[in-house]
CSV table of C-alpha atoms in Angstrom, one decimal:
chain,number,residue,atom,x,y,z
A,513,UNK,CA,0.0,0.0,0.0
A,514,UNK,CA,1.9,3.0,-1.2
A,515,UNK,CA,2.0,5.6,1.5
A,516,UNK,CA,3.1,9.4,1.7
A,517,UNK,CA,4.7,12.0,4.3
A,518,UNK,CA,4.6,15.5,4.1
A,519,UNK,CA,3.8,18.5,5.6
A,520,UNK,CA,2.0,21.4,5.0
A,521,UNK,CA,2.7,24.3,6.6
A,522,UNK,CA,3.2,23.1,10.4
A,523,UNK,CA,0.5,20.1,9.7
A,524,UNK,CA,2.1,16.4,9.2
A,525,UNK,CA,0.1,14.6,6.3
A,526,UNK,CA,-0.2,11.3,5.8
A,527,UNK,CA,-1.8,10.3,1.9
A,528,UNK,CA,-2.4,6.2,1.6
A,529,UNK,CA,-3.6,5.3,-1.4
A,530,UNK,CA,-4.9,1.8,-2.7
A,531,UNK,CA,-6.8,0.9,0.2
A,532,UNK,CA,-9.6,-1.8,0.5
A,533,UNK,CA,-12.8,-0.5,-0.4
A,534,UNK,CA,-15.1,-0.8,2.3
A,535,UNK,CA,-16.9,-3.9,2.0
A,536,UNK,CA,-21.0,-4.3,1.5
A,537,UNK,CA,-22.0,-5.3,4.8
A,538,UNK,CA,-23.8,-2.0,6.5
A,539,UNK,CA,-24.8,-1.5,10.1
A,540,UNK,CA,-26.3,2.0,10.3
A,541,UNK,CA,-28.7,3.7,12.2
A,542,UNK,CA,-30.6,7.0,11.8
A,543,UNK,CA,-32.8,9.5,14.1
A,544,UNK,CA,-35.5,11.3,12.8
A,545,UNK,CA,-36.2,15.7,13.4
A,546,UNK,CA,-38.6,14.3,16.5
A,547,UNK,CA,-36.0,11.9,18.2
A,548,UNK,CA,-34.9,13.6,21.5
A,549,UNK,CA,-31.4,13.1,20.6
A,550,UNK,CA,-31.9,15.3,17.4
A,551,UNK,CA,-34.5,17.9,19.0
A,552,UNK,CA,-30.9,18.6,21.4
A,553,UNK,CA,-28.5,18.4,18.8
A,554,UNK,CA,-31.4,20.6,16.4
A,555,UNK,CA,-31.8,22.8,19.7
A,556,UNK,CA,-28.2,23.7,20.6
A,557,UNK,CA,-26.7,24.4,17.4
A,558,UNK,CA,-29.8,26.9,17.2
A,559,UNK,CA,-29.3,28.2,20.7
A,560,UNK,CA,-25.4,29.0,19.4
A,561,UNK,CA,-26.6,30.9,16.2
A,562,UNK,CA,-29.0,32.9,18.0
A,563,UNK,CA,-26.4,34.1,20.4
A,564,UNK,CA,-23.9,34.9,17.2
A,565,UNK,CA,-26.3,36.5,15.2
A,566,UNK,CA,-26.8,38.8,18.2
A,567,UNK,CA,-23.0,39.5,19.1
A,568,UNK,CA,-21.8,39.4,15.6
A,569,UNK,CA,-24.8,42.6,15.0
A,570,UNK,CA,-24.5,44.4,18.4
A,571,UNK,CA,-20.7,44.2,18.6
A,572,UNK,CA,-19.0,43.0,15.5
A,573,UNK,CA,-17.8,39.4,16.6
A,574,UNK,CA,-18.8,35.5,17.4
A,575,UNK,CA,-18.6,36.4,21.4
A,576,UNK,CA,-17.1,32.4,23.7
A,577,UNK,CA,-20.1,30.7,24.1
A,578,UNK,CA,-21.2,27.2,23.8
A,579,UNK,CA,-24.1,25.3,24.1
A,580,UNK,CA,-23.2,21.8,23.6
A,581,UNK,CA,-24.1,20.1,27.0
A,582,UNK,CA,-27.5,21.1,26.5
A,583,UNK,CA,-30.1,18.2,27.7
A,584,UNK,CA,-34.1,17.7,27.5
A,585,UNK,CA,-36.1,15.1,30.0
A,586,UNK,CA,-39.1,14.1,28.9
A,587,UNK,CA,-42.2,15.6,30.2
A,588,UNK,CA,-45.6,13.0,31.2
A,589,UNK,CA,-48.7,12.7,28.7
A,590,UNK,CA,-51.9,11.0,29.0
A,591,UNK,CA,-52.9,9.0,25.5
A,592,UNK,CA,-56.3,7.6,24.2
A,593,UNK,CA,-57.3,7.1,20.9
A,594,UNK,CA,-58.3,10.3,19.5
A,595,UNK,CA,-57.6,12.4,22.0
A,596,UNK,CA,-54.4,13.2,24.5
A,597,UNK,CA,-52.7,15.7,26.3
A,598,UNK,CA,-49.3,17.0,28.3
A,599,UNK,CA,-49.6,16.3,31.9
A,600,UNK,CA,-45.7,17.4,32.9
A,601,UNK,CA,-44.0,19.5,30.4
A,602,UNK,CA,-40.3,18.6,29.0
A,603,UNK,CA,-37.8,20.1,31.2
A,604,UNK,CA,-35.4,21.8,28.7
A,605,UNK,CA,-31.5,21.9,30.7
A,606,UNK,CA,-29.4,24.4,28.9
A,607,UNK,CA,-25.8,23.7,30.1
A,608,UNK,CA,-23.1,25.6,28.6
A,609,UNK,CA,-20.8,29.0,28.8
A,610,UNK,CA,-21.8,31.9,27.4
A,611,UNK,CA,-20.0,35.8,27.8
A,612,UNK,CA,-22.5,38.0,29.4
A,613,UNK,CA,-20.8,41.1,28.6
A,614,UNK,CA,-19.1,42.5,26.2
A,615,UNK,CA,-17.3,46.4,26.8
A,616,UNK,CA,-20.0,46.7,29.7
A,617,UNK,CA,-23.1,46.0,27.7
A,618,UNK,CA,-24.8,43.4,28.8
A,619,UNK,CA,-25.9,40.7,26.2
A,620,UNK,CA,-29.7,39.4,27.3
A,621,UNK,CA,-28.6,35.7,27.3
A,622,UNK,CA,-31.2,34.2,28.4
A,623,UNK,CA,-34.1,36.5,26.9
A,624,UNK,CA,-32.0,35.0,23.5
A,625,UNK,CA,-32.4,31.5,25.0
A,626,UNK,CA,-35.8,31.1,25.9
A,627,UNK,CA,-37.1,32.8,22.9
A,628,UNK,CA,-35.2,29.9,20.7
A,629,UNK,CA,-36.5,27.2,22.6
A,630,UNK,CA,-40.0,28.4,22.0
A,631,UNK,CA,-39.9,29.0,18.9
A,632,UNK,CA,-37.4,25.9,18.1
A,633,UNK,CA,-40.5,23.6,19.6
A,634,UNK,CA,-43.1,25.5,17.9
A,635,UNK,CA,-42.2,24.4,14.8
A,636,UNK,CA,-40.8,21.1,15.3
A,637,UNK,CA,-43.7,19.6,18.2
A,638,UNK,CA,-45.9,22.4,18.4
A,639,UNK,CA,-48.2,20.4,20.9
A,640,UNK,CA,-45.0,20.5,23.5
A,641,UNK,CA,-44.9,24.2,22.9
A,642,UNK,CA,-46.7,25.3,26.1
A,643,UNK,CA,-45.6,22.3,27.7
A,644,UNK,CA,-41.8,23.8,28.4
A,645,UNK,CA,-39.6,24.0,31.3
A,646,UNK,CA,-36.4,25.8,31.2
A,647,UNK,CA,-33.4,25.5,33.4
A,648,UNK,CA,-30.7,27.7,32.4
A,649,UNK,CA,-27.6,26.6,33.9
A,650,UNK,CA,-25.2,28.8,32.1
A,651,UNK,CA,-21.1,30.2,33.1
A,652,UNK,CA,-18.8,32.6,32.6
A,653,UNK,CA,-16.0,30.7,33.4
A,654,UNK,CA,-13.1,30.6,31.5
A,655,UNK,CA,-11.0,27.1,30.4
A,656,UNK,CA,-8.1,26.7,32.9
A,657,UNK,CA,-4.6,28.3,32.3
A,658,UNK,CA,-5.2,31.4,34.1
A,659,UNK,CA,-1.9,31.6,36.7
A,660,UNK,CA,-2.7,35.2,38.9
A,661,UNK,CA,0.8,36.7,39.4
A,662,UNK,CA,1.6,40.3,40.2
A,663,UNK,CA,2.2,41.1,36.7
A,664,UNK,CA,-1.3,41.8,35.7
A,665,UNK,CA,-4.3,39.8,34.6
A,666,UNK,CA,-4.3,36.9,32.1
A,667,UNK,CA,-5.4,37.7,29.1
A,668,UNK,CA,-8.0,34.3,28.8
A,669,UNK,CA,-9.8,35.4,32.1
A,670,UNK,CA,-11.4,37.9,29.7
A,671,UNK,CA,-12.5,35.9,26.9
A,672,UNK,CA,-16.1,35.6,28.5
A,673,UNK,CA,-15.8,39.1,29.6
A,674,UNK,CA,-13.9,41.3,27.2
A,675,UNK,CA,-13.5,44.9,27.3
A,676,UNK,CA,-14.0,44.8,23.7
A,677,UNK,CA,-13.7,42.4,20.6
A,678,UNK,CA,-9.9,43.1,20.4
A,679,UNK,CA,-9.7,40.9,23.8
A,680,UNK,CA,-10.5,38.0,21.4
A,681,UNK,CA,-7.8,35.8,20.9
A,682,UNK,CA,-9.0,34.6,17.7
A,683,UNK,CA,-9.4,38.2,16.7
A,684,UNK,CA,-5.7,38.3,15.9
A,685,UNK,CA,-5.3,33.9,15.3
A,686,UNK,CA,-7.5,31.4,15.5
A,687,UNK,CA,-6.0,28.2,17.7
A,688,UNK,CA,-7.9,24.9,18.2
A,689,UNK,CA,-9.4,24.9,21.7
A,690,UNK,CA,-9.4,21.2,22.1
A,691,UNK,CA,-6.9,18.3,21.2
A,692,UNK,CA,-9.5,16.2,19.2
A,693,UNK,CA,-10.6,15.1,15.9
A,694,UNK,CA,-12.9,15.6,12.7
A,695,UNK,CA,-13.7,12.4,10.6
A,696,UNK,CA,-15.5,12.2,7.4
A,697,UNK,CA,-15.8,9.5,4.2
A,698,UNK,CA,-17.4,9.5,0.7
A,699,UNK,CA,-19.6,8.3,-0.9
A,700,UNK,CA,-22.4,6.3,1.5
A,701,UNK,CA,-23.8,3.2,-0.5
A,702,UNK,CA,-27.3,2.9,-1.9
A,703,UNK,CA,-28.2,1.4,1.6
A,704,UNK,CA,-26.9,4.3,3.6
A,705,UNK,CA,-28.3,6.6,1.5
A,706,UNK,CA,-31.9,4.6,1.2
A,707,UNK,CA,-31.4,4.8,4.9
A,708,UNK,CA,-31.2,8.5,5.2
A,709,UNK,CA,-34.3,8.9,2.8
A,710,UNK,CA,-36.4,6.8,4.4
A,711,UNK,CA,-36.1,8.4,8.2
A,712,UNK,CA,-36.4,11.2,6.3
A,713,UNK,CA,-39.6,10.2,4.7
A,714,UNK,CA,-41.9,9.8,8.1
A,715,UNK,CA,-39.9,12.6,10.1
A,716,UNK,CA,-39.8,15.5,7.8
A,717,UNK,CA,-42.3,17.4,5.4
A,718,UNK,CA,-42.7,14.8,2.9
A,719,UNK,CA,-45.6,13.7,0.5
A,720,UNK,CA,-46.3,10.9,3.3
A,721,UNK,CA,-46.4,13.3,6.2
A,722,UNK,CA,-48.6,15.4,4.0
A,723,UNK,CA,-50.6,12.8,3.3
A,724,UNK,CA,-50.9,11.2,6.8
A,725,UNK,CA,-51.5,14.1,9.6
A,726,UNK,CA,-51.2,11.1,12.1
A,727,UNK,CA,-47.3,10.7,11.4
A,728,UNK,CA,-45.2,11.5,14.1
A,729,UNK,CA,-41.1,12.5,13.8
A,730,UNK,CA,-39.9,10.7,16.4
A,731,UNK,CA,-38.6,8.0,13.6
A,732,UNK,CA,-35.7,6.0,14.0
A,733,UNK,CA,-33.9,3.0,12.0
A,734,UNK,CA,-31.6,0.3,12.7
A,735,UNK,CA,-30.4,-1.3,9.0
A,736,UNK,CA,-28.4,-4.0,7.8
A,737,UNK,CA,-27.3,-5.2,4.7
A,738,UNK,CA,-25.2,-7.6,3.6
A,739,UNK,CA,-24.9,-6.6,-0.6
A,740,UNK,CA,-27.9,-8.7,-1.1
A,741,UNK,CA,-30.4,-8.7,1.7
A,742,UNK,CA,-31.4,-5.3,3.8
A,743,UNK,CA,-33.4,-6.1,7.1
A,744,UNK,CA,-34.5,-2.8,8.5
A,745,UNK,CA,-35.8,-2.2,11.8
A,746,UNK,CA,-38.2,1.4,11.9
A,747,UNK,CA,-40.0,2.7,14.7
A,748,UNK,CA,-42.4,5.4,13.2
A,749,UNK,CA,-45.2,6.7,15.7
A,750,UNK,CA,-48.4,7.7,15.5
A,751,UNK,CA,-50.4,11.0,17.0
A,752,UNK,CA,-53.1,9.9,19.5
A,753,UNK,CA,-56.1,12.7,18.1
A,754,UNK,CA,-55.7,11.7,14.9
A,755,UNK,CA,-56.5,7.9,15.7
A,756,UNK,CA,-59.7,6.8,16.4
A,757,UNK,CA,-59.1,3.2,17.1
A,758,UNK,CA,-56.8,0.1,17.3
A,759,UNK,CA,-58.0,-1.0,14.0
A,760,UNK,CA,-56.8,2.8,12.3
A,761,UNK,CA,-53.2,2.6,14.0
A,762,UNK,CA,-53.3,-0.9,12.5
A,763,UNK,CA,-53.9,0.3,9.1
A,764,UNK,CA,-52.1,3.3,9.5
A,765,UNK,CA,-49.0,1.1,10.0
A,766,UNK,CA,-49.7,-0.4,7.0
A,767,UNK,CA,-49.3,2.3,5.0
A,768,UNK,CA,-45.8,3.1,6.4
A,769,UNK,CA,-44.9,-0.8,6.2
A,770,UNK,CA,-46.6,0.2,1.8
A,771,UNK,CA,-44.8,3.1,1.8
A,772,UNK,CA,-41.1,1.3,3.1
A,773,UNK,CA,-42.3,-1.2,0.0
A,774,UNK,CA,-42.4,1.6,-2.7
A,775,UNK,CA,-39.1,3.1,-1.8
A,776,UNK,CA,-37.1,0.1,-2.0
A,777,UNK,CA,-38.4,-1.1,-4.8
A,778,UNK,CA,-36.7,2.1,-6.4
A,779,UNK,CA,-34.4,2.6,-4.1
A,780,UNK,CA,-33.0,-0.9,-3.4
A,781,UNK,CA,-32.5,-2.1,-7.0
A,782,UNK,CA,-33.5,-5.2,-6.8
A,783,UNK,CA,-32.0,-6.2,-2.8
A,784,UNK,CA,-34.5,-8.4,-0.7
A,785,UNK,CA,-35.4,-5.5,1.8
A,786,UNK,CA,-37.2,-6.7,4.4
A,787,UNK,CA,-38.8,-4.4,7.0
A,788,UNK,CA,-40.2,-4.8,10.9
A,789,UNK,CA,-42.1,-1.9,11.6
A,790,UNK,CA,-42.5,-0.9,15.5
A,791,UNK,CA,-41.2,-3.8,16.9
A,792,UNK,CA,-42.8,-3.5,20.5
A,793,UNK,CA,-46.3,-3.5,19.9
A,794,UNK,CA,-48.4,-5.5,20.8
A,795,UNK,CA,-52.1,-4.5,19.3
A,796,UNK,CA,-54.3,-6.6,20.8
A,797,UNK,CA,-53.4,-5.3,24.3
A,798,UNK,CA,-53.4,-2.2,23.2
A,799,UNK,CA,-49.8,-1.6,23.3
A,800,UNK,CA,-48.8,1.1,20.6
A,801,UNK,CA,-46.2,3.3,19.4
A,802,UNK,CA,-49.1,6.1,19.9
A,803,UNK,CA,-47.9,9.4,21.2
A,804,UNK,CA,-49.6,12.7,21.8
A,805,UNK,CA,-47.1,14.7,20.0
A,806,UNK,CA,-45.5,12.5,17.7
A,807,UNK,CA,-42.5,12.3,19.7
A,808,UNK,CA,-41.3,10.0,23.2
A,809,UNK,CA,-40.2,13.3,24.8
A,810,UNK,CA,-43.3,14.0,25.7
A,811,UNK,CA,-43.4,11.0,28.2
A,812,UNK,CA,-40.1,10.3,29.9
A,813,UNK,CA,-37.4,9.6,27.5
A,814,UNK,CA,-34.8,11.7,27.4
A,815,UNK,CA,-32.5,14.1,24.9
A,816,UNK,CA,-28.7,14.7,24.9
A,817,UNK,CA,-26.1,16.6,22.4
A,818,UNK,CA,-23.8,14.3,20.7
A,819,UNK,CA,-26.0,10.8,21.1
A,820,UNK,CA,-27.7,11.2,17.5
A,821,UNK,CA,-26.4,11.3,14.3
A,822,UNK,CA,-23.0,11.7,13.2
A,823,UNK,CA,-22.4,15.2,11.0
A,824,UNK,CA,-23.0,13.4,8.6
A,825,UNK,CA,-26.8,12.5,9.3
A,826,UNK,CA,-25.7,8.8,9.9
A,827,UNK,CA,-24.7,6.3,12.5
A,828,UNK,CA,-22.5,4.2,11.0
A,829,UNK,CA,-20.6,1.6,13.7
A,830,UNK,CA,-18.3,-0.2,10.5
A,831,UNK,CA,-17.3,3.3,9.0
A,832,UNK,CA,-14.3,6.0,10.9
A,833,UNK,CA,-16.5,7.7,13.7
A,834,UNK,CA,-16.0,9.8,16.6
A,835,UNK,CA,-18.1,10.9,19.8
A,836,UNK,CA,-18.1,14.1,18.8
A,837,UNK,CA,-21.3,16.0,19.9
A,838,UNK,CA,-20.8,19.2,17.0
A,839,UNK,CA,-24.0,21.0,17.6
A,840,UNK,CA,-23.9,23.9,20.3
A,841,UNK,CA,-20.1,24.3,20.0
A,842,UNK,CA,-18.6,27.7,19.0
A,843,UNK,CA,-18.2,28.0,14.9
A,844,UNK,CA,-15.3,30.0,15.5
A,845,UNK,CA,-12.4,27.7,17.3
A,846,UNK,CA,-14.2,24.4,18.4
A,847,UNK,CA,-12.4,21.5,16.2
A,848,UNK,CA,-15.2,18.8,17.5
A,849,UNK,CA,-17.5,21.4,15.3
A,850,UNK,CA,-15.1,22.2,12.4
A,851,UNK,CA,-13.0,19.9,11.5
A,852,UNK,CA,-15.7,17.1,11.7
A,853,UNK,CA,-17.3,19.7,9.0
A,854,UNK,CA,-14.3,19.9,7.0
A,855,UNK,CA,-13.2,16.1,7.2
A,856,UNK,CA,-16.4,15.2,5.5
A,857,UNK,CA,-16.0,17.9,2.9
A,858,UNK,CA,-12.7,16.9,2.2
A,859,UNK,CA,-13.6,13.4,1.9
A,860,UNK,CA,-16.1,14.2,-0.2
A,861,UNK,CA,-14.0,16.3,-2.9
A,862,UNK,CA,-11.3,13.6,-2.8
A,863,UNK,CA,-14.2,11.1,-3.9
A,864,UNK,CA,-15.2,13.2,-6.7
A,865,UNK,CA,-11.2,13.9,-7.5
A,866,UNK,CA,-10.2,9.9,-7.3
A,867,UNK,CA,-13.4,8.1,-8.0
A,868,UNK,CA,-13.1,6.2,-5.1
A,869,UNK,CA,-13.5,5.5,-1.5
A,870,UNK,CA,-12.0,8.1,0.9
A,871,UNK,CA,-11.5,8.7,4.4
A,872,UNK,CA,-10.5,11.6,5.8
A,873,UNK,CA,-8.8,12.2,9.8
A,874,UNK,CA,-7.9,15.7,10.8
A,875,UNK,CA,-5.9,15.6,14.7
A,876,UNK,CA,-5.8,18.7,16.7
A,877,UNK,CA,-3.6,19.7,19.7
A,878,UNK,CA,-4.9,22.2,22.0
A,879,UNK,CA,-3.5,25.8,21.2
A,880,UNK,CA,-2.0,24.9,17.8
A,881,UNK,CA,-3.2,26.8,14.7
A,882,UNK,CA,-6.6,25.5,13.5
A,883,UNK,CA,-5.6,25.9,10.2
A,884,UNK,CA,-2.3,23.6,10.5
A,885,UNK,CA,-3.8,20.3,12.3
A,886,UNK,CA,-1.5,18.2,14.2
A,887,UNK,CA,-2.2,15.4,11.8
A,888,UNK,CA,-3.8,14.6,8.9
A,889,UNK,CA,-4.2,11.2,7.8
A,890,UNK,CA,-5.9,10.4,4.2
A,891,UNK,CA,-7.1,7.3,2.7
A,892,UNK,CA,-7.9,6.7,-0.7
A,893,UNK,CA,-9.0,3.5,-2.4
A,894,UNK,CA,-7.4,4.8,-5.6
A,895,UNK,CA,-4.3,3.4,-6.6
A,896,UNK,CA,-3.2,6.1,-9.4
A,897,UNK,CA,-4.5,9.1,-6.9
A,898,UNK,CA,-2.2,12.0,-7.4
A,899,UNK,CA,0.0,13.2,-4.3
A,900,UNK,CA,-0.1,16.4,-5.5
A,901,UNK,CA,-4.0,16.9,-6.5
A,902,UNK,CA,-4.4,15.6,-2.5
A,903,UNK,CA,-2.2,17.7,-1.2
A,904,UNK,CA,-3.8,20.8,-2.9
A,905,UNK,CA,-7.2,19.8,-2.4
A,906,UNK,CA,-6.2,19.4,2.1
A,907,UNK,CA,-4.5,23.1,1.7
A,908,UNK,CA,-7.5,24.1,0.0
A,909,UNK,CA,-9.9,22.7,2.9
A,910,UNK,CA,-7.2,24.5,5.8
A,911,UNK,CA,-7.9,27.3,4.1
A,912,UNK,CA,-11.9,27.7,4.5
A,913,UNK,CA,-12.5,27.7,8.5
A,914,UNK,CA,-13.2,32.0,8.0
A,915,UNK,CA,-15.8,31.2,5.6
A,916,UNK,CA,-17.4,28.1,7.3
A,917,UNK,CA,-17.7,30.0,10.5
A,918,UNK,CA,-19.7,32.5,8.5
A,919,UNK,CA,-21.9,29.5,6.9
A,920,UNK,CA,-22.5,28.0,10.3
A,921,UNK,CA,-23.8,32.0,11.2
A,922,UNK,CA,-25.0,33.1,8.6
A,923,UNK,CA,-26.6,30.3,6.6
A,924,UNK,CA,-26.7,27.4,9.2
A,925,UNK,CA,-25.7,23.8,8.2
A,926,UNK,CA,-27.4,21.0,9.5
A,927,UNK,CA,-24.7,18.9,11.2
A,928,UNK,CA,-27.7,15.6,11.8
């Protein structure tokens, strides 16, 4: 396997090219927009944009902040078939830093907060809406390092707290806050990607969901395939008022169980797909993936940043991963934000440039650069892929973290 050293800048690379393609069999998993897991992840990274969008308009900057601890338990519901209701409302635990001054202005932090997580479940489970409780539990505190001597104060002890923007460290370079990783891979196979579409399909504005008012978005799936047979398991609920009976949720799950059909017929080419739809039911004692809201936040279950899907949308246990939890991190200097972002979107221009498989590691060390990673390691199923159409294509990538903070501000990206 023909393998290459260099450096760029004050970043050690490592290229490796005529790797093993990754082989058919698939294990991967996907939450739908109504999972708790992606309502926190969904949640955070919103709760961070807010909060930019206000510093970057009243003062000119991304002000330290991050949101990426955040946490929902589930609230209590009462179910029956066409009717239902909240009986405890989901306790929404926003734990993070965020500066709460910036030249002696105060920044209304959590006036910003709440009015996101209102508005966040407003659109995504309006029936939770009313049903909130929120716990801010929100620092100042800066990362350790600060030594007090007699010479003066340390200059980190006012990143939460600066006199101005020109306190900002990153202001003058930006240095990775964290000795971590970013992993990403191209392309996903036709399961992966059926995968993807089909969660998609029952938790998002689709046709079905339309179609079918009694679709909730709490969906998830568990998916194998071994190049030749795909068993998929799907959990797709139901909303109590729009139920009258047993015998409705029965045919109702028929439809999705049609619907899983149809899509692998053209999604599938061919592949025996088989498909077991809400696997704990148990209809005849009334035993039913029937929620209230669509979602099993509203009774119980529980919601945590970094437990859904990758930033790439997928839970993939036989491709690279890390535990990265992206959302709610500061677009500005976090690597387990950016350079998960840029690993993927490096992978996938090295796909496009190869026609192959590629993976894709990028290694920081705390307080080094963010633009020169400690380590990047490349692997390409190519065996003719040109060292120096890589190389250009990782300085190219190092050279976008200015603009991809912007996108994350500015335009948002939807990192699961």
């Amino acid at each position: 396997m023909p393998r290459t050293s260099t450096t760029i800048g004050n970043s050690h690379l490592v290229i490796e090219t005529g790797r093993a393609t990754p082989d058919a069999t698939t294990i991967v998993e996907r939450k739908g927009l109504g999972h708790p897991d992606t309502l926190a992840d969904h949640l955070a990274e919103r709760l961070s944009r807010a909060y930019s969008h206000y510093t970057v308009q009243h003062f000119g900057a991304v002000l330290h902040h991050n949101f990426d601890k955040l946490a929902l338990l589930g609230g209590a519901s009462e179910v029956r078939y066409g009717a239902g209701g909240m009986t405890s409302p989901v306790r929404v635990l926003v734990n993070g830093r965020a500066a709460p001054m910036c030249g002696g202005e105060r920044i209304p932090v959590k006036e910003i907060i709440e009015a996101e997580v209102r508005a966040f479940f407003g659109e995504r489970l309006p029936e939770v809406s009313n049903h909130l409780d929120i716990t801010f539990n929100i620092t100042s505190n800066s990362s350790p390092g600060a030594v007090l001597t007699g010479d003066g104060v340390p200059d980190r002890t006012r990143w939460f707290n600066p006199r101005s923007i020109d306190d900002l460290r990153e202001r003058r370079v930006r240095l990775s806050n964290d000795t971590s990783l970013g992993t990403g891979w191209a392309p996903e196979n036709p399961f992966e990607s059926f995968v993807r579409e089909l969660v998609d399909q029952f938790s998002g504005e689709s046709d079905f969901t339309l179609a079918h008012a009694w679709c909730g978005s709490d969906v998830k799936l568990m998916g194998y395939w071994d190049g030749e047979r795909a068993d998929v398991v799907l959990c797709v609920p139901q909303k109590s008022r729009h139920v009258a009976s047993r015998a409705e949720y029965v045919r109702n799950a028929e439809s999705v169980l049609a619907e899983c059909h149809r899509l692998a017929a053209l999604r599938m080419f061919g592949a025996d797909t088989r498909f077991r739809l809400n696997a704990r039911d148990v209809p005849e004692k009334d035993e039913l993936y029937l929620t209230y809201t669509g979602s099993s936040i509203e009774s119980g279950d529980e919601g945590v940043v970094g437990r859904g899907n990758r930033v790439n949308g997928l839970i993939t246990p036989l491709r690279p991963m890390n535990l990265e939890g992206a959302n709610g991190k500061n677009p500005v200097y976090h690597v387990g934000k950016l350079y998960n972002i840029a690993a993927q979107r490096l992978a996938s221009r090295l796909h496009v440039a190869t026609a192959g498989h590629a993976e894709v590691h990028l290694v920081s060390t705390t307080g080094q650069r963010l633009d020169e990673p400690w380590r990047i390691l490349v692997r390409l199923s190519a065996p003719d892929a040109e060292v120096d159409k890589v190389q250009a294509l990782v300085a190219e990538i190092l050279t976008e973290f200015p603009a991809l903070t912007d996108e994350l501000v500015s335009d948002g990206i939807v990192l699961s």
